[in-house]
Amino acid sequence: MGGMRALTLRINGDEVRVAAPDHWTLLEVLRYQLRLTGTKQGCDKGDCGACTVLLDGRPVLSCLLPAALAEGHEITTIEGLAPAHRARGGEGADPVQEAFDRTGALQCGFCQPGMILSARALLDRNPHPDRAEIRAALSGNLCRCTGYEQIYQAVELAAAGGEGRD
Amino acid sequence: MRRFSYHVAADAVEAARLGAEGSALRKAGGTDLLDRMKEGLERPATVVGMHRALPTGLRREGEWLWIGAGTTLAELGRSAELRRLLPSLAESAGEAATPAIREAATLGGNLFQRPRCWYFRSRHYLCRKKGGAVCWAQEGRHEHHALFDNDHCAVVHPANAAPALIAAGAVLHLVGGDGRRRQLPLAEAYTPAGDDPEVEHRLAADEIVVEVAVPAAALGPRSAHVEIRHKQSFDWPLAMAAANLNGRPGLVLGAVASTPRPVPLPEPPPADEPGLREWAAAAARRAVADATPLPGNAWRLRPARAAAERALLRAAGLAVDPGRKEER
């Protein structure tokens, strides 16, 4: 029961070949096979959003996704955001990451990768969301430190093109 | 999570057949199944992936709107066509759980997820749903439990999409492991926990839902779904209701009993607004009139009644004033 499976995954623009047990989730492959530990293991049952990654640009919970199901999709983890931004001609980190930095939208930082990826997915499909849309898009990402206000401000700042609060 | 073999079913018949073998379990979106497996409630030797086996998307054919059972809640919530044809379903799917859950969770999985009773979901409690002799919710914490039919097992049915589909007269299209096909009205698909707490539906072990068909008479702008929750998002409803006034009027409560609960609407709705508002209020009162709440959840009768009234008003195109003091 439960043999190993050869997987070909496309992660942050690179094709990656790994062998993983049948029952492993994408989260486990990312963290324990590929050492992409920016994706966090929080509740591990779909409640906290810390394990959020983008699958073809849409936010999914990697803790509830069998790794085999991620084959054939473009996976983006927090490690891939800044390189992708630079590959598009940008400088520094992704504007959402920069905005989180400038607004101080973190304390312990554990929720931050999932929070940023959910925000990136929102801005990619809706570049100018209002506060209600931001709250709805981040509603599955729990933060126990900040009270969310600066996180919402960060997304608004990124949507405004980074102009504003320093 | 314990080890299992993962098999991707090539088609619906294979998914239906393999899912009935031994301890195998089928997985659509997996948002409920993997949770139960991680909690230690399920220990399948094989998980049968259905993502290649289930149709996805919406199509109009004949006098029906067909919805693939593999369509995700996110797709349903985003669909402009569904917002036009059956807004109650688009609203219920688009507001369920969280954005990331909705990207994975499917319509079929939503309709047949297991109840969320915290005693059932804990491996430390052997309750009647797991073959035990006790419903721990009866004497324990039961504020989120059933308001009706709760003397044997007090779970509530959690499917957000079910009230809207039942109010619209939806029919399930099923495929069996030997290739047989049959239809089953969704209103008849669920079984009350009082009959046998371990059985939740009338599908055979080797049957799966492949499509859900909604009759054209129920399609149009006059339907609505209302959930009342402690939190605006990512919370299980205290009560929900869906109304459909496009054809024969339908009103169904959710999250109040072990099955979605249709409410009789004997007379056709009046045409004038004052009459409609009184008709909706009377229907909502009737909706909870024969409730048998437990000592710690009688307060949820008011949200249940409010959900019913608001769903009817919204389906009728009338404004709902959420600040209005509810009738006691």
Short mmCIF file of C-alpha atoms in Angstrom, two decimals:
data_model
loop_
_atom_site.label_atom_id
_atom_site.label_comp_id
_atom_site.label_asym_id
_atom_site.label_seq_id
_atom_site.Cartn_x
_atom_site.Cartn_y
_atom_site.Cartn_z
CA MET A 1 0.00 0.00 0.00
CA GLY A 2 1.09 3.53 -0.69
CA GLY A 3 4.07 3.26 -3.02
CA MET A 4 6.26 5.99 -4.38
CA ARG A 5 5.19 8.02 -7.37
CA ALA A 6 7.44 9.86 -9.82
CA LEU A 7 6.16 13.39 -10.24
CA THR A 8 7.00 16.11 -12.71
CA LEU A 9 6.00 19.46 -11.27
CA ARG A 10 6.37 22.93 -12.70
CA ILE A 11 7.31 25.13 -9.76
CA ASN A 12 8.15 28.82 -10.06
CA GLY A 13 8.84 28.40 -13.75
CA ASP A 14 11.15 25.40 -13.38
CA GLU A 15 10.35 21.79 -14.20
CA VAL A 16 11.12 19.67 -11.15
CA ARG A 17 11.18 15.88 -10.99
CA VAL A 18 10.68 14.24 -7.60
CA ALA A 19 9.64 10.89 -6.19
CA ALA A 20 7.16 11.14 -3.35
CA PRO A 21 4.89 8.75 -1.45
CA ASP A 22 1.39 8.47 -2.92
CA HIS A 23 -0.19 9.97 0.17
CA TRP A 24 1.96 13.11 0.33
CA THR A 25 0.39 16.46 -0.24
CA LEU A 26 1.90 19.20 -2.34
CA LEU A 27 2.81 20.94 0.91
CA GLU A 28 4.90 17.98 2.02
CA VAL A 29 6.67 17.74 -1.32
CA LEU A 30 7.44 21.46 -1.31
CA ARG A 31 8.75 21.53 2.24
CA TYR A 32 10.33 18.12 2.77
CA GLN A 33 11.49 17.11 -0.71
CA LEU A 34 12.29 20.43 -2.31
CA ARG A 35 13.10 22.45 0.83
CA LEU A 36 10.85 25.29 -0.29
CA THR A 37 10.00 26.11 3.29
CA GLY A 38 8.42 29.46 2.56
CA THR A 39 5.16 27.56 2.25
CA LYS A 40 4.11 27.11 5.86
CA GLN A 41 2.57 24.11 7.56
CA GLY A 42 0.06 25.53 10.02
CA CYS A 43 -3.15 23.70 10.89
CA ASP A 44 -2.47 21.16 8.09
CA LYS A 45 -6.21 20.71 7.54
CA GLY A 46 -7.39 23.63 5.49
CA ASP A 47 -8.33 26.05 8.23
CA CYS A 48 -5.51 28.61 8.41
CA GLY A 49 -4.34 29.38 4.87
CA ALA A 50 -0.63 29.38 5.79
CA CYS A 51 0.07 26.75 3.12
CA THR A 52 -1.52 28.75 0.30
CA VAL A 53 0.24 28.49 -3.07
CA LEU A 54 -0.93 29.53 -6.51
CA LEU A 55 -2.01 26.86 -8.97
CA ASP A 56 -2.31 28.41 -12.41
CA GLY A 57 -2.60 31.74 -10.65
CA ARG A 58 -5.40 30.73 -8.29
CA PRO A 59 -4.93 30.30 -4.54
CA VAL A 60 -5.17 26.72 -3.28
CA LEU A 61 -4.35 25.03 0.00
CA SER A 62 -1.32 22.82 -0.57
CA CYS A 63 -2.05 20.86 2.61
CA LEU A 64 -5.26 19.49 1.07
CA LEU A 65 -3.88 18.85 -2.41
CA PRO A 66 -2.35 15.44 -3.17
CA ALA A 67 0.95 16.17 -4.88
CA ALA A 68 -0.01 14.06 -7.88
CA LEU A 69 -2.86 16.44 -8.61
CA ALA A 70 -0.45 19.34 -9.04
CA GLU A 71 1.13 17.77 -12.14
CA GLY A 72 0.33 19.69 -15.29
CA HIS A 73 -0.23 22.95 -13.44
CA GLU A 74 1.94 26.01 -12.91
CA ILE A 75 2.76 26.19 -9.20
CA THR A 76 3.88 29.46 -7.65
CA THR A 77 5.27 29.56 -4.12
CA ILE A 78 6.40 32.59 -2.18
CA GLU A 79 9.98 31.88 -3.32
CA GLY A 80 8.89 32.44 -6.93
CA LEU A 81 7.26 35.83 -6.60
CA ALA A 82 10.30 38.10 -6.66
CA PRO A 83 12.09 36.23 -9.49
CA ALA A 84 8.90 36.34 -11.55
CA HIS A 85 8.60 40.06 -10.90
CA ARG A 86 12.18 40.63 -12.03
CA ALA A 87 11.70 38.40 -15.06
CA ARG A 88 8.90 40.76 -16.09
CA GLY A 89 11.34 43.67 -15.92
CA GLY A 90 10.63 44.79 -12.38
CA GLU A 91 13.13 45.57 -9.66
CA GLY A 92 13.43 44.19 -6.17
CA ALA A 93 10.65 42.08 -4.73
CA ASP A 94 7.07 41.74 -5.92
CA PRO A 95 5.08 44.95 -5.25
CA VAL A 96 2.89 43.07 -2.76
CA GLN A 97 5.97 41.99 -0.83
CA GLU A 98 7.32 45.53 -0.92
CA ALA A 99 3.99 46.88 0.32
CA PHE A 100 3.88 44.40 3.21
CA ASP A 101 7.35 45.61 4.15
CA ARG A 102 6.47 49.30 3.92
CA THR A 103 3.26 49.06 5.92
CA GLY A 104 4.69 46.74 8.56
CA ALA A 105 2.02 44.17 7.76
CA LEU A 106 3.57 41.40 9.78
CA GLN A 107 4.73 40.46 13.20
CA CYS A 108 5.69 36.81 13.50
CA GLY A 109 5.50 36.42 9.72
CA PHE A 110 4.10 32.90 9.70
CA CYS A 111 0.95 33.82 7.78
CA GLN A 112 2.76 36.17 5.44
CA PRO A 113 3.58 33.84 2.49
CA GLY A 114 -0.02 32.66 2.21
CA MET A 115 -1.35 36.14 2.78
CA ILE A 116 0.89 37.61 0.06
CA LEU A 117 0.05 34.89 -2.46
CA SER A 118 -3.70 35.32 -1.87
CA ALA A 119 -3.22 39.07 -2.35
CA ARG A 120 -1.17 38.54 -5.51
CA ALA A 121 -3.92 36.30 -6.95
CA LEU A 122 -6.50 38.98 -6.14
CA LEU A 123 -4.52 41.79 -7.77
CA ASP A 124 -3.81 39.71 -10.88
CA ARG A 125 -7.52 39.35 -11.57
CA ASN A 126 -8.69 42.63 -10.02
CA PRO A 127 -5.95 45.30 -10.02
CA HIS A 128 -8.03 47.82 -8.08
CA PRO A 129 -10.01 46.00 -5.39
CA ASP A 130 -11.95 47.87 -2.74
CA ARG A 131 -11.56 47.10 0.95
CA ALA A 132 -14.46 44.63 0.96
CA GLU A 133 -12.96 42.70 -1.95
CA ILE A 134 -9.58 42.60 -0.21
CA ARG A 135 -11.16 41.31 2.99
CA ALA A 136 -13.05 38.64 1.07
CA ALA A 137 -9.96 37.52 -0.84
CA LEU A 138 -7.91 37.18 2.34
CA SER A 139 -10.70 35.66 4.43
CA GLY A 140 -9.09 32.23 4.40
CA ASN A 141 -5.71 33.45 5.64
CA LEU A 142 -5.61 33.74 9.41
CA CYS A 143 -3.25 36.13 11.18
CA ARG A 144 -2.99 35.95 14.96
CA CYS A 145 -0.71 38.99 15.35
CA THR A 146 -1.60 42.03 13.32
CA GLY A 147 -5.34 42.46 13.51
CA TYR A 148 -5.33 42.60 9.70
CA GLU A 149 -5.50 46.39 9.31
CA GLN A 150 -1.94 46.82 8.02
CA ILE A 151 -2.34 43.80 5.79
CA TYR A 152 -5.34 45.40 4.10
CA GLN A 153 -3.36 48.65 3.84
CA ALA A 154 -0.50 46.74 2.21
CA VAL A 155 -2.76 45.32 -0.48
CA GLU A 156 -4.26 48.76 -1.07
CA LEU A 157 -0.75 50.20 -1.32
CA ALA A 158 0.31 47.55 -3.82
CA ALA A 159 -2.86 48.20 -5.83
CA ALA A 160 -2.07 51.91 -5.86
CA GLY A 161 1.30 51.18 -7.40
CA GLY A 162 3.29 51.49 -4.23
CA GLU A 163 2.70 55.19 -3.81
CA GLY A 164 1.91 56.24 -0.28
CA ARG A 165 2.76 55.13 3.19
CA ASP A 166 6.41 54.67 4.13
CA MET B 1 -2.05 10.99 7.50
CA ARG B 2 -1.78 7.23 7.03
CA ARG B 3 -0.38 5.83 3.84
CA PHE B 4 -2.71 5.10 0.97
CA SER B 5 -2.48 4.30 -2.71
CA TYR B 6 -3.72 7.01 -5.01
CA HIS B 7 -5.52 5.94 -8.15
CA VAL B 8 -6.84 8.38 -10.71
CA ALA B 9 -10.06 7.03 -12.21
CA ALA B 10 -10.23 7.26 -16.00
CA ASP B 11 -13.99 7.74 -16.13
CA ALA B 12 -17.11 7.89 -13.98
CA VAL B 13 -17.87 4.18 -14.16
CA GLU B 14 -14.40 3.28 -12.94
CA ALA B 15 -14.62 5.87 -10.17
CA ALA B 16 -17.97 4.45 -9.09
CA ARG B 17 -16.71 0.85 -9.18
CA LEU B 18 -13.32 1.32 -7.52
CA GLY B 19 -14.71 3.57 -4.83
CA ALA B 20 -16.92 0.73 -3.60
CA GLU B 21 -14.07 -1.79 -3.28
CA GLY B 22 -12.72 -2.59 0.18
CA SER B 23 -11.85 0.47 2.22
CA ALA B 24 -11.40 2.71 -0.82
CA LEU B 25 -12.77 6.23 -0.74
CA ARG B 26 -13.41 8.60 -3.61
CA LYS B 27 -11.95 12.08 -3.75
CA ALA B 28 -13.29 14.98 -5.74
CA GLY B 29 -11.88 18.27 -4.41
CA GLY B 30 -10.69 16.52 -1.27
CA THR B 31 -11.31 19.44 1.06
CA ASP B 32 -13.51 17.32 3.31
CA LEU B 33 -11.94 13.89 2.75
CA LEU B 34 -8.34 14.88 3.48
CA ASP B 35 -9.52 16.71 6.59
CA ARG B 36 -11.25 13.55 7.85
CA MET B 37 -8.23 11.42 6.98
CA LYS B 38 -5.90 13.76 8.84
CA GLU B 39 -8.25 13.63 11.83
CA GLY B 40 -7.95 9.84 11.76
CA LEU B 41 -11.65 9.33 11.02
CA GLU B 42 -11.00 7.65 7.68
CA ARG B 43 -8.21 5.21 6.87
CA PRO B 44 -8.65 4.11 3.27
CA ALA B 45 -6.13 1.79 1.64
CA THR B 46 -6.89 3.45 -1.68
CA VAL B 47 -8.08 6.92 -2.60
CA VAL B 48 -9.76 7.13 -5.98
CA GLY B 49 -9.26 10.53 -7.60
CA MET B 50 -12.30 11.62 -9.61
CA HIS B 51 -10.95 14.80 -11.19
CA ARG B 52 -10.71 13.22 -14.64
CA ALA B 53 -13.97 11.33 -14.25
CA LEU B 54 -16.42 14.11 -13.44
CA PRO B 55 -17.87 16.59 -15.94
CA THR B 56 -17.28 20.25 -15.22
CA GLY B 57 -19.04 23.42 -16.24
CA LEU B 58 -22.57 24.45 -17.18
CA ARG B 59 -24.57 23.67 -20.30
CA ARG B 60 -28.14 24.24 -21.48
CA GLU B 61 -29.72 21.24 -23.12
CA GLY B 62 -33.40 20.63 -23.60
CA GLU B 63 -35.47 21.99 -20.75
CA TRP B 64 -32.63 21.79 -18.26
CA LEU B 65 -29.52 23.51 -16.99
CA TRP B 66 -26.85 20.84 -16.52
CA ILE B 67 -24.05 21.38 -14.01
CA GLY B 68 -21.09 19.01 -13.89
CA ALA B 69 -20.52 17.49 -10.48
CA GLY B 70 -16.81 18.30 -10.80
CA THR B 71 -17.43 22.03 -11.19
CA THR B 72 -15.71 23.90 -8.39
CA LEU B 73 -17.58 26.22 -6.06
CA ALA B 74 -15.30 29.03 -7.26
CA GLU B 75 -16.36 28.40 -10.86
CA LEU B 76 -20.01 28.44 -9.84
CA GLY B 77 -19.55 31.63 -7.85
CA ARG B 78 -17.76 33.37 -10.74
CA SER B 79 -20.16 32.25 -13.46
CA ALA B 80 -22.07 35.17 -14.95
CA GLU B 81 -24.42 32.67 -16.59
CA LEU B 82 -25.28 31.07 -13.25
CA ARG B 83 -25.75 34.51 -11.64
CA ARG B 84 -28.35 35.14 -14.35
CA LEU B 85 -30.02 31.72 -14.35
CA LEU B 86 -29.84 30.57 -10.74
CA PRO B 87 -28.44 33.35 -8.52
CA SER B 88 -29.26 31.37 -5.37
CA LEU B 89 -26.73 28.69 -6.32
CA ALA B 90 -24.11 31.20 -7.43
CA GLU B 91 -24.48 33.03 -4.11
CA SER B 92 -24.29 29.90 -1.97
CA ALA B 93 -21.26 28.54 -3.82
CA GLY B 94 -19.52 31.90 -4.03
CA GLU B 95 -19.76 32.55 -0.31
CA ALA B 96 -18.94 29.08 1.03
CA ALA B 97 -15.79 28.55 3.10
CA THR B 98 -12.81 30.53 1.78
CA PRO B 99 -11.48 31.48 -1.67
CA ALA B 100 -8.83 28.74 -1.61
CA ILE B 101 -11.29 26.07 -0.45
CA ARG B 102 -13.73 27.12 -3.16
CA GLU B 103 -11.02 26.70 -5.83
CA ALA B 104 -10.76 23.00 -4.93
CA ALA B 105 -14.19 22.02 -3.57
CA THR B 106 -16.64 20.64 -6.13
CA LEU B 107 -20.41 20.77 -6.37
CA GLY B 108 -20.70 17.00 -5.95
CA GLY B 109 -18.44 17.07 -2.93
CA ASN B 110 -20.34 19.93 -1.37
CA LEU B 111 -23.63 18.04 -1.69
CA PHE B 112 -22.26 14.86 -0.14
CA GLN B 113 -19.71 16.07 2.41
CA ARG B 114 -20.01 14.58 5.86
CA PRO B 115 -21.60 16.55 8.73
CA ARG B 116 -19.50 18.96 10.75
CA CYS B 117 -20.68 17.96 14.24
CA TRP B 118 -17.65 18.40 16.46
CA TYR B 119 -18.30 15.11 18.26
CA PHE B 120 -18.56 13.22 14.98
CA ARG B 121 -15.38 14.93 13.76
CA SER B 122 -13.39 13.98 16.84
CA ARG B 123 -11.92 10.51 16.98
CA HIS B 124 -12.18 10.72 20.78
CA TYR B 125 -15.99 10.46 20.74
CA LEU B 126 -17.78 7.30 19.63
CA CYS B 127 -21.15 8.72 18.70
CA ARG B 128 -24.20 7.26 16.98
CA LYS B 129 -22.93 8.35 13.58
CA LYS B 130 -19.89 6.14 14.16
CA GLY B 131 -21.76 3.14 15.51
CA GLY B 132 -21.81 4.24 19.14
CA ALA B 133 -24.79 4.40 21.49
CA VAL B 134 -24.69 8.07 22.46
CA CYS B 135 -25.31 11.40 20.78
CA TRP B 136 -22.84 13.48 22.75
CA ALA B 137 -24.35 16.71 21.48
CA GLN B 138 -27.61 16.02 23.33
CA GLU B 139 -26.02 16.61 26.73
CA GLY B 140 -22.95 18.46 25.55
CA ARG B 141 -22.27 21.52 23.38
CA HIS B 142 -24.96 21.79 20.75
CA GLU B 143 -25.38 25.43 19.81
CA HIS B 144 -24.63 24.64 16.15
CA HIS B 145 -26.71 21.47 16.11
CA ALA B 146 -30.14 20.60 14.79
CA LEU B 147 -33.33 22.50 15.56
CA PHE B 148 -35.52 19.73 14.10
CA ASP B 149 -35.51 15.93 14.31
CA ASN B 150 -32.67 15.93 16.82
CA ASP B 151 -33.74 13.36 19.41
CA HIS B 152 -31.52 10.57 18.08
CA CYS B 153 -28.61 12.35 16.38
CA ALA B 154 -28.34 16.14 16.29
CA VAL B 155 -26.14 16.77 13.25
CA VAL B 156 -27.10 19.41 10.71
CA HIS B 157 -26.66 18.98 7.00
CA PRO B 158 -23.76 21.23 5.97
CA ALA B 159 -24.16 21.46 2.18
CA ASN B 160 -24.39 25.15 1.26
CA ALA B 161 -25.49 24.33 -2.28
CA ALA B 162 -28.29 21.92 -1.38
CA PRO B 163 -31.08 24.35 -0.34
CA ALA B 164 -30.79 26.36 -3.58
CA LEU B 165 -30.84 23.22 -5.71
CA ILE B 166 -33.73 21.59 -3.84
CA ALA B 167 -35.75 24.81 -3.99
CA ALA B 168 -35.20 24.70 -7.76
CA GLY B 169 -36.31 21.06 -8.07
CA ALA B 170 -32.86 19.82 -9.14
CA VAL B 171 -32.33 16.21 -10.16
CA LEU B 172 -29.13 14.21 -9.65
CA HIS B 173 -27.82 12.11 -12.53
CA LEU B 174 -26.03 9.09 -11.13
CA VAL B 175 -23.67 6.53 -12.64
CA GLY B 176 -23.10 3.08 -11.15
CA GLY B 177 -20.03 0.88 -11.13
CA ASP B 178 -21.57 -1.41 -13.74
CA GLY B 179 -22.39 1.49 -16.04
CA ARG B 180 -26.05 1.83 -15.07
CA ARG B 181 -27.55 5.29 -14.94
CA ARG B 182 -30.48 6.67 -13.00
CA GLN B 183 -31.96 9.95 -11.85
CA LEU B 184 -32.78 10.95 -8.30
CA PRO B 185 -34.40 14.23 -7.21
CA LEU B 186 -32.02 15.92 -4.80
CA ALA B 187 -34.95 16.44 -2.42
CA GLU B 188 -35.15 12.64 -2.05
CA ALA B 189 -31.42 11.96 -1.90
CA TYR B 190 -30.80 12.59 1.79
CA THR B 191 -31.94 10.41 4.69
CA PRO B 192 -32.75 11.76 8.17
CA ALA B 193 -30.32 10.93 10.95
CA GLY B 194 -33.27 9.62 12.98
CA ASP B 195 -33.69 6.71 10.55
CA ASP B 196 -30.07 5.53 10.80
CA PRO B 197 -27.38 8.02 11.82
CA GLU B 198 -24.69 6.11 9.91
CA VAL B 199 -26.53 6.51 6.58
CA GLU B 200 -26.77 9.98 5.08
CA HIS B 201 -28.09 9.46 1.54
CA ARG B 202 -29.84 7.07 -0.83
CA LEU B 203 -26.98 6.58 -3.27
CA ALA B 204 -25.69 3.02 -3.59
CA ALA B 205 -22.12 2.34 -2.51
CA ASP B 206 -21.08 2.08 -6.15
CA GLU B 207 -22.93 5.16 -7.37
CA ILE B 208 -21.63 8.66 -7.94
CA VAL B 209 -23.23 11.93 -9.02
CA VAL B 210 -21.98 13.04 -12.41
CA GLU B 211 -24.34 15.92 -13.17
CA VAL B 212 -27.02 17.98 -11.51
CA ALA B 213 -29.92 19.11 -13.72
CA VAL B 214 -32.11 22.10 -12.91
CA PRO B 215 -35.47 22.45 -14.72
CA ALA B 216 -35.88 25.52 -16.90
CA ALA B 217 -39.01 26.55 -15.01
CA ALA B 218 -36.87 27.29 -11.95
CA LEU B 219 -34.34 29.42 -13.85
CA GLY B 220 -34.42 33.20 -13.80
CA PRO B 221 -33.64 36.13 -11.56
CA ARG B 222 -36.13 35.29 -8.80
CA SER B 223 -34.03 33.11 -6.50
CA ALA B 224 -31.81 33.93 -3.54
CA HIS B 225 -29.67 32.29 -0.87
CA VAL B 226 -29.18 33.76 2.60
CA GLU B 227 -26.77 32.57 5.30
CA ILE B 228 -26.65 33.99 8.79
CA ARG B 229 -23.30 33.41 10.46
CA HIS B 230 -21.32 34.66 13.42
CA LYS B 231 -18.59 35.78 10.99
CA GLN B 232 -19.05 37.29 7.56
CA SER B 233 -16.76 34.71 5.98
CA PHE B 234 -15.19 31.34 6.65
CA ASP B 235 -17.81 30.23 9.12
CA TRP B 236 -20.51 27.63 9.21
CA PRO B 237 -23.99 29.15 9.06
CA LEU B 238 -26.22 29.39 12.09
CA ALA B 239 -28.98 28.98 9.55
CA MET B 240 -29.37 29.28 5.81
CA ALA B 241 -32.29 29.44 3.45
CA ALA B 242 -32.80 29.43 -0.29
CA ALA B 243 -35.91 30.62 -2.09
CA ASN B 244 -36.92 30.22 -5.71
CA LEU B 245 -39.92 32.09 -7.06
CA ASN B 246 -39.33 31.59 -10.78
CA GLY B 247 -41.80 28.77 -11.21
CA ARG B 248 -43.50 26.90 -8.42
CA PRO B 249 -42.41 28.75 -5.25
CA GLY B 250 -39.80 26.89 -3.22
CA LEU B 251 -38.21 27.59 0.15
CA VAL B 252 -35.63 25.31 1.78
CA LEU B 253 -33.84 25.74 5.09
CA GLY B 254 -30.30 24.47 5.60
CA ALA B 255 -28.07 23.89 8.62
CA VAL B 256 -31.07 23.32 10.89
CA ALA B 257 -31.72 19.56 10.53
CA SER B 258 -29.93 16.42 9.42
CA THR B 259 -31.28 16.98 5.92
CA PRO B 260 -32.12 20.19 4.04
CA ARG B 261 -35.65 21.13 5.08
CA PRO B 262 -38.23 22.18 2.47
CA VAL B 263 -40.89 24.53 3.79
CA PRO B 264 -44.41 24.27 2.34
CA LEU B 265 -45.55 27.43 0.57
CA PRO B 266 -49.21 26.58 0.01
CA GLU B 267 -50.55 29.71 -1.61
CA PRO B 268 -48.98 31.59 -4.52
CA PRO B 269 -47.23 34.79 -3.49
CA PRO B 270 -49.26 37.99 -3.72
CA ALA B 271 -48.38 40.44 -6.47
CA ASP B 272 -48.28 43.59 -4.35
CA GLU B 273 -45.32 44.48 -2.13
CA PRO B 274 -47.15 44.77 1.22
CA GLY B 275 -48.85 41.47 0.55
CA LEU B 276 -45.57 39.84 -0.46
CA ARG B 277 -43.84 41.03 2.68
CA GLU B 278 -46.60 39.65 4.89
CA TRP B 279 -46.61 36.40 2.89
CA ALA B 280 -42.84 36.05 3.38
CA ALA B 281 -43.08 36.78 7.10
CA ALA B 282 -45.87 34.22 7.53
CA ALA B 283 -43.92 31.59 5.58
CA ALA B 284 -40.85 32.22 7.74
CA ARG B 285 -42.91 31.81 10.92
CA ARG B 286 -44.28 28.53 9.61
CA ALA B 287 -40.76 27.42 8.71
CA VAL B 288 -39.73 27.15 12.37
CA ALA B 289 -43.14 26.55 13.96
CA ASP B 290 -42.61 22.85 14.60
CA ALA B 291 -38.96 23.07 15.66
CA THR B 292 -37.77 21.06 18.66
CA PRO B 293 -34.60 22.91 19.67
CA LEU B 294 -32.18 21.61 22.24
CA PRO B 295 -31.71 23.64 25.45
CA GLY B 296 -28.65 25.45 24.14
CA ASN B 297 -29.70 26.28 20.60
CA ALA B 298 -33.27 27.63 20.76
CA TRP B 299 -31.81 31.08 20.10
CA ARG B 300 -31.08 29.95 16.53
CA LEU B 301 -34.79 29.87 15.73
CA ARG B 302 -34.65 33.62 15.15
CA PRO B 303 -31.77 33.50 12.66
CA ALA B 304 -33.47 30.56 10.94
CA ARG B 305 -36.69 32.51 10.59
CA ALA B 306 -34.83 35.61 9.46
CA ALA B 307 -32.90 33.64 6.83
CA ALA B 308 -36.15 32.24 5.45
CA GLU B 309 -37.87 35.63 5.30
CA ARG B 310 -34.87 37.39 3.78
CA ALA B 311 -34.41 34.69 1.14
CA LEU B 312 -38.05 35.05 0.08
CA LEU B 313 -37.85 38.84 -0.01
CA ARG B 314 -34.63 38.85 -1.99
CA ALA B 315 -35.99 36.27 -4.44
CA ALA B 316 -39.01 38.54 -4.91
CA GLY B 317 -36.70 41.46 -5.66
CA LEU B 318 -37.59 43.32 -2.47
CA ALA B 319 -35.08 45.07 -0.26
CA VAL B 320 -34.16 43.49 3.06
CA ASP B 321 -33.42 45.81 5.90
CA PRO B 322 -30.86 43.95 7.99
CA GLY B 323 -31.21 46.53 10.74
CA ARG B 324 -34.90 45.88 11.19
CA LYS B 325 -35.73 44.44 14.56
CA GLU B 326 -36.87 40.87 14.05
CA GLU B 327 -40.24 39.88 15.38
CA ARG B 328 -39.92 37.97 18.63
#
